[in-house]
């Protein structure tokens, strides 16, 4: 039976106790499931258990709805009501909407990855608060929506965010990616998009929160610069971190050099974070993540 | 029940098929085992399945011999005769013998790690083909054995290796670590110590096999130098790789500079490899390893 | 006097002896030059000296031709006839022609970097042995030339290379970038384009020369994969190395996973190598490079 | 003339203007100096120029005092009174005093490096506020001084610091290395030892200043942990940074795991910082460093 690559992916978090793995793997064995990837994590601090399992879809004779229904009973009977889980089918296409401003590097990178099939998503729309990236976006065959954000006009900004929200929500996306959007989401949007809005911050958080982090880094004289991909929460740059990376700099580098070098770090960190999110590899618990990369 | 840190560690490789995880985790649940670490790997190329599970010893009311006996039946009944597995108790101390020559960096590092409790082993002896490292070794309270290797005398070398073998085998060690030993083990020793003899080679293998790899790297003009920790086999520098790492160099660096910088890479790579080996995190299959780090 | 960013860049290699730096910096001081970057390297093995100096163009009242003429006398009088040097003006646009096949990642990356001004070059043409990347190229406003390479027909291949050569040479480019071109340049092209043809090989050379390096890496069980940017010479994958980098892998990764992960390494390594080449930061000496990055 | 490795090392910082390199290299040429290493940095933000030059001592027929005297005239005449410079002889042994507490990893590493000749210094004394590391220190033949720090007794702590100061100052050391000393230096000691006291902080500063940085990192859920080597100033963990590095972690790692993994990062970062300091490779300007590594 050749593998067509289609999988059912189960992710679950629940209070830890003995027998959980046996319950889950027993269930998968019962439905004939062939596990191709399995990852577990017992968090000693929180006392929670997390897992992600990929099962070849063609090894299971049930529909995904039937699998869900049966697994719900396992959860009820053996894992407890606090459990959080989902079961997805990798052949069901996901959707990501991108929010951008003027910097093109993350946008180009994500569009190119989707085009060459590296990210399991389609991009139905890119929304920009400036028109700078319209041509780049449409060049890849993606619709671009321009929503201007009036500077220094709180009412106008609220209206702009309402327009962005309506646009985004019309696609019901699995991910809303702030690809160097440079606008701080209002609290109601952070809540509405909780666990789906992903930001790239151009520093190694928690260092250099807020504006112009490369200039902050230059002033402090650090020897490495970084970038952080995180879920957006109402607390600025403090959401659960998905991925981070750094690059070495030295005294020769000006803030402008850091901006250039930093682009490559931001691009990689964001693309990894977005991919892991879309592949259901990121489980959020409190203000932290479990990443089964 | 506070965790005293003592665990039973099960490692297993067997031909892959559905139901294996259920069989293993069902068994662990049956004996009341609390899994604290679980890692799985399905190798699509070889069709083999690998796992490592750590179970809190105090959650199981059986002795390790009883657990072994019961698990042997699970293997017989459900996993098949090709299965390779072992079950160890982390409270049973392991033993590592070190073979050295003149370079002290790996030796000092390993002795210091054992002394501060980072490596789960005791070192009953260090064997050197020169006396250079005797004082360093005894300073840490470890016996040093000098076995001279006569240059250019094959018979003398064979006798020296026989002496080394007798010494090493008298400790029946879990690991024989060639910490920059600089002598090529004869085929019979490679076989006798298969899966236990660990070498550090000072290049990023398969580049620069054999003598003076930093000079080879300098001549080739590579931009990174590396080190490789691997199991020793009769095929020089071609055994299963456990760990590798690299460091950036530039045109300024002479071979002597590389030797100095390389020491830090060798030291880290060897210590990681040895720790993973001693913690039963390395499963060998063919000429490759699965490392549940 | 605000810095307009325009510089004269001097690069030089010559047999080492005392007084060279004084001769060069004395010359620069004499013409009033304000040095913004200066790097030196004394190679103890070869006995050669290398330097790269960037001088603010607006600090010098001479034309670049006059500077060249005067510096030639310094070389004649004080540095010797073996000296190799050049003086370039950063405001004079350079030209890079790209050779591609079917893989888009390096191409997209280079086109995007040129578009956002990160690489000091224009790209007058992309040449592909397949049509797969035509649409991507023209989308960025760059002409695409399709030159088919008949499989298994040496005569046809020679004709194709003659066509590629004529096309490339018509632009007299400063760089010919083999951005995953997948065809081995014949010796006459290697010679004609010596010091200008830049290749990206998808392994950490000298490991895994030739075809399918990720599959070679998978079979060997290495723990890091890499990429190498080097000048093309007639000796396959053995030209002077400009830049290398690696990424960590583990037993979970299939060759297909390595191919995907490797794209990011290849992309970064090639873009750095091409930028350094275009910024006159790479000096070749024998089969090695000095890179003043 | 074979190189005996002895060099004169000149380091200098001064306001930038044209002709500085010519003045310095002209001076070196005049005294017949053979430059083996030369590094320059023009800081565009501060308008300062920095350089480090290593000259083969056997190429100069003057004593170091004569060279100093002559160079002082060059500074007076051509570089200006704000210039800060020094000239040292690599054959004059430097001295480093280590301050420690209970953690052995940095201490062992520095003692071993000095013993194998990697650090150009001798260590006349190690001072500990606990006796835990006495045996390790004396094992390497180095005197250990125990200066107890009474907990919760400000007067006793001041007396202890006075004793530490007297001990340290009796050696007039080139470096005072806080090798995980875990005590905050009082302001007067920071001032007395300015530019000589080097600390290792176990986080990637400016993240996680103060106590228990690994626990802070665990709570924040970062994906990399780091260490920072910096000069000590009265502003806690805010002195000029010499070196930093990081290591990747994941959700599996407890704070205890981070502590263990962090030791390797701390050890490497501190040893690099100390070596560069002792080799006169670090120039401090304001709250930042120029590191000619």
PDB file of C-alpha atoms in Angstrom, chain A residues 95-222:
ATOM      1  CA  UNK A  95      -6.018  29.151   4.609  1.00  0.00           C
ATOM      2  CA  UNK A  96      -3.652  31.950   5.664  1.00  0.00           C
ATOM      3  CA  UNK A  97      -4.246  35.671   5.307  1.00  0.00           C
ATOM      4  CA  UNK A  98      -1.205  37.939   5.396  1.00  0.00           C
ATOM      5  CA  UNK A  99      -1.059  41.439   6.859  1.00  0.00           C
ATOM      6  CA  UNK A 100       1.796  43.559   5.539  1.00  0.00           C
ATOM      7  CA  UNK A 101       3.106  47.089   5.447  1.00  0.00           C
ATOM      8  CA  UNK A 102       6.123  48.194   3.374  1.00  0.00           C
ATOM      9  CA  UNK A 103       8.825  45.571   3.969  1.00  0.00           C
ATOM     10  CA  UNK A 104       8.745  42.879   1.328  1.00  0.00           C
ATOM     11  CA  UNK A 105      11.098  40.171   2.565  1.00  0.00           C
ATOM     12  CA  UNK A 106       8.688  38.069   4.647  1.00  0.00           C
ATOM     13  CA  UNK A 107       5.886  38.483   2.122  1.00  0.00           C
ATOM     14  CA  UNK A 108       7.994  37.364  -0.842  1.00  0.00           C
ATOM     15  CA  UNK A 109       9.314  34.440   1.115  1.00  0.00           C
ATOM     16  CA  UNK A 110       5.881  33.203   2.197  1.00  0.00           C
ATOM     17  CA  UNK A 111       4.366  33.641  -1.273  1.00  0.00           C
ATOM     18  CA  UNK A 112       7.267  31.750  -2.827  1.00  0.00           C
ATOM     19  CA  UNK A 113       7.012  28.927  -0.304  1.00  0.00           C
ATOM     20  CA  UNK A 114       3.296  28.526  -0.892  1.00  0.00           C
ATOM     21  CA  UNK A 115       3.885  28.565  -4.645  1.00  0.00           C
ATOM     22  CA  UNK A 116       6.468  25.787  -4.458  1.00  0.00           C
ATOM     23  CA  UNK A 117       4.299  23.722  -2.118  1.00  0.00           C
ATOM     24  CA  UNK A 118       6.329  24.076   1.071  1.00  0.00           C
ATOM     25  CA  UNK A 119       3.495  25.479   3.171  1.00  0.00           C
ATOM     26  CA  UNK A 120       0.226  23.507   3.397  1.00  0.00           C
ATOM     27  CA  UNK A 121      -2.004  26.496   2.810  1.00  0.00           C
ATOM     28  CA  UNK A 122      -3.481  28.726   0.201  1.00  0.00           C
ATOM     29  CA  UNK A 123      -3.360  32.497   0.567  1.00  0.00           C
ATOM     30  CA  UNK A 124      -6.672  34.051  -0.469  1.00  0.00           C
ATOM     31  CA  UNK A 125      -5.649  37.622   0.322  1.00  0.00           C
ATOM     32  CA  UNK A 126      -2.891  39.954   1.397  1.00  0.00           C
ATOM     33  CA  UNK A 127      -3.912  43.102   3.264  1.00  0.00           C
ATOM     34  CA  UNK A 128      -1.606  46.109   3.404  1.00  0.00           C
ATOM     35  CA  UNK A 129      -1.823  49.425   5.191  1.00  0.00           C
ATOM     36  CA  UNK A 130       0.246  50.835   2.316  1.00  0.00           C
ATOM     37  CA  UNK A 131       0.205  50.077  -1.403  1.00  0.00           C
ATOM     38  CA  UNK A 132       3.941  49.361  -1.572  1.00  0.00           C
ATOM     39  CA  UNK A 133       3.551  45.595  -1.779  1.00  0.00           C
ATOM     40  CA  UNK A 134       0.515  45.465  -4.046  1.00  0.00           C
ATOM     41  CA  UNK A 135       2.482  44.783  -7.226  1.00  0.00           C
ATOM     42  CA  UNK A 136       4.570  42.086  -5.586  1.00  0.00           C
ATOM     43  CA  UNK A 137       1.452  40.355  -4.271  1.00  0.00           C
ATOM     44  CA  UNK A 138      -0.599  40.422  -7.446  1.00  0.00           C
ATOM     45  CA  UNK A 139       2.462  39.210  -9.358  1.00  0.00           C
ATOM     46  CA  UNK A 140       1.992  35.915  -7.504  1.00  0.00           C
ATOM     47  CA  UNK A 141      -1.699  35.890  -8.468  1.00  0.00           C
ATOM     48  CA  UNK A 142      -2.936  36.817  -4.980  1.00  0.00           C
ATOM     49  CA  UNK A 143      -5.536  39.589  -4.400  1.00  0.00           C
ATOM     50  CA  UNK A 144      -4.225  42.615  -2.493  1.00  0.00           C
ATOM     51  CA  UNK A 145      -6.441  44.772  -0.308  1.00  0.00           C
ATOM     52  CA  UNK A 146      -5.308  48.238   0.660  1.00  0.00           C
ATOM     53  CA  UNK A 147      -6.649  49.454   4.010  1.00  0.00           C
ATOM     54  CA  UNK A 148      -5.054  52.806   4.853  1.00  0.00           C
ATOM     55  CA  UNK A 149      -4.291  53.553   8.491  1.00  0.00           C
ATOM     56  CA  UNK A 150      -4.545  57.270   9.140  1.00  0.00           C
ATOM     57  CA  UNK A 151      -1.606  58.390  11.277  1.00  0.00           C
ATOM     58  CA  UNK A 152      -2.500  60.094  14.527  1.00  0.00           C
ATOM     59  CA  UNK A 153      -6.241  59.550  14.173  1.00  0.00           C
ATOM     60  CA  UNK A 154      -7.456  56.990  16.732  1.00  0.00           C
ATOM     61  CA  UNK A 155     -10.958  56.938  15.301  1.00  0.00           C
ATOM     62  CA  UNK A 156      -9.654  56.388  11.794  1.00  0.00           C
ATOM     63  CA  UNK A 157      -7.371  53.631  13.020  1.00  0.00           C
ATOM     64  CA  UNK A 158     -10.271  51.870  14.737  1.00  0.00           C
ATOM     65  CA  UNK A 159     -12.263  52.053  11.543  1.00  0.00           C
ATOM     66  CA  UNK A 160      -9.324  50.681   9.585  1.00  0.00           C
ATOM     67  CA  UNK A 161      -8.970  47.765  11.989  1.00  0.00           C
ATOM     68  CA  UNK A 162     -12.704  47.091  11.689  1.00  0.00           C
ATOM     69  CA  UNK A 163     -12.249  46.898   7.928  1.00  0.00           C
ATOM     70  CA  UNK A 164      -9.240  44.589   8.293  1.00  0.00           C
ATOM     71  CA  UNK A 165     -11.194  42.397  10.666  1.00  0.00           C
ATOM     72  CA  UNK A 166     -14.159  42.119   8.335  1.00  0.00           C
ATOM     73  CA  UNK A 167     -11.865  41.246   5.435  1.00  0.00           C
ATOM     74  CA  UNK A 168      -9.889  38.674   7.386  1.00  0.00           C
ATOM     75  CA  UNK A 169     -12.930  37.072   8.962  1.00  0.00           C
ATOM     76  CA  UNK A 170     -14.570  36.717   5.558  1.00  0.00           C
ATOM     77  CA  UNK A 171     -11.943  34.044   4.793  1.00  0.00           C
ATOM     78  CA  UNK A 172     -12.195  32.332   8.185  1.00  0.00           C
ATOM     79  CA  UNK A 173      -8.461  31.666   7.989  1.00  0.00           C
ATOM     80  CA  UNK A 174      -6.462  29.114   9.943  1.00  0.00           C
ATOM     81  CA  UNK A 175      -3.669  31.647  10.265  1.00  0.00           C
ATOM     82  CA  UNK A 176      -3.468  35.422  10.230  1.00  0.00           C
ATOM     83  CA  UNK A 177       0.189  36.213   9.635  1.00  0.00           C
ATOM     84  CA  UNK A 178       1.521  39.644  10.549  1.00  0.00           C
ATOM     85  CA  UNK A 179       4.408  39.614   8.089  1.00  0.00           C
ATOM     86  CA  UNK A 180       6.076  42.800   9.345  1.00  0.00           C
ATOM     87  CA  UNK A 181       2.681  44.553   9.647  1.00  0.00           C
ATOM     88  CA  UNK A 182       4.030  47.265  11.989  1.00  0.00           C
ATOM     89  CA  UNK A 183       0.609  47.973  13.521  1.00  0.00           C
ATOM     90  CA  UNK A 184      -0.352  46.884  17.020  1.00  0.00           C
ATOM     91  CA  UNK A 185      -3.535  44.816  16.977  1.00  0.00           C
ATOM     92  CA  UNK A 186      -6.277  46.131  19.304  1.00  0.00           C
ATOM     93  CA  UNK A 187      -7.254  43.899  22.211  1.00  0.00           C
ATOM     94  CA  UNK A 188     -10.536  42.749  20.660  1.00  0.00           C
ATOM     95  CA  UNK A 189      -8.740  41.487  17.552  1.00  0.00           C
ATOM     96  CA  UNK A 190      -6.116  39.734  19.664  1.00  0.00           C
ATOM     97  CA  UNK A 191      -8.951  37.930  21.400  1.00  0.00           C
ATOM     98  CA  UNK A 192     -10.950  37.155  18.288  1.00  0.00           C
ATOM     99  CA  UNK A 193      -7.875  35.715  16.561  1.00  0.00           C
ATOM    100  CA  UNK A 194      -6.325  34.088  19.622  1.00  0.00           C
ATOM    101  CA  UNK A 195      -4.163  31.131  18.643  1.00  0.00           C
ATOM    102  CA  UNK A 196      -4.358  32.067  14.946  1.00  0.00           C
ATOM    103  CA  UNK A 197      -2.612  35.461  14.723  1.00  0.00           C
ATOM    104  CA  UNK A 198       1.145  35.017  14.290  1.00  0.00           C
ATOM    105  CA  UNK A 199       3.627  37.863  14.456  1.00  0.00           C
ATOM    106  CA  UNK A 200       7.313  38.203  13.667  1.00  0.00           C
ATOM    107  CA  UNK A 201       9.192  40.547  15.979  1.00  0.00           C
ATOM    108  CA  UNK A 202      12.658  41.630  14.904  1.00  0.00           C
ATOM    109  CA  UNK A 203      14.455  40.935  18.156  1.00  0.00           C
ATOM    110  CA  UNK A 204      15.292  38.035  20.389  1.00  0.00           C
ATOM    111  CA  UNK A 205      12.413  38.530  22.845  1.00  0.00           C
ATOM    112  CA  UNK A 206      12.130  39.430  25.661  1.00  0.00           C
ATOM    113  CA  UNK A 207      14.984  41.774  24.705  1.00  0.00           C
ATOM    114  CA  UNK A 208      14.108  44.901  22.775  1.00  0.00           C
ATOM    115  CA  UNK A 209      10.326  44.932  22.913  1.00  0.00           C
ATOM    116  CA  UNK A 210       8.598  47.615  20.899  1.00  0.00           C
ATOM    117  CA  UNK A 211       9.885  49.957  18.242  1.00  0.00           C
ATOM    118  CA  UNK A 212      13.211  49.912  16.379  1.00  0.00           C
ATOM    119  CA  UNK A 213      14.691  46.843  18.043  1.00  0.00           C
ATOM    120  CA  UNK A 214      17.793  46.832  15.831  1.00  0.00           C
ATOM    121  CA  UNK A 215      18.598  50.345  16.969  1.00  0.00           C
ATOM    122  CA  UNK A 216      18.088  49.244  20.552  1.00  0.00           C
ATOM    123  CA  UNK A 217      20.422  46.321  19.902  1.00  0.00           C
ATOM    124  CA  UNK A 218      23.011  48.605  18.350  1.00  0.00           C
ATOM    125  CA  UNK A 219      22.888  50.958  21.321  1.00  0.00           C
ATOM    126  CA  UNK A 220      23.277  48.109  23.798  1.00  0.00           C
ATOM    127  CA  UNK A 221      26.185  46.603  21.916  1.00  0.00           C
ATOM    128  CA  UNK A 222      24.921  43.024  21.794  1.00  0.00           C
TER     129      UNK A 222
END
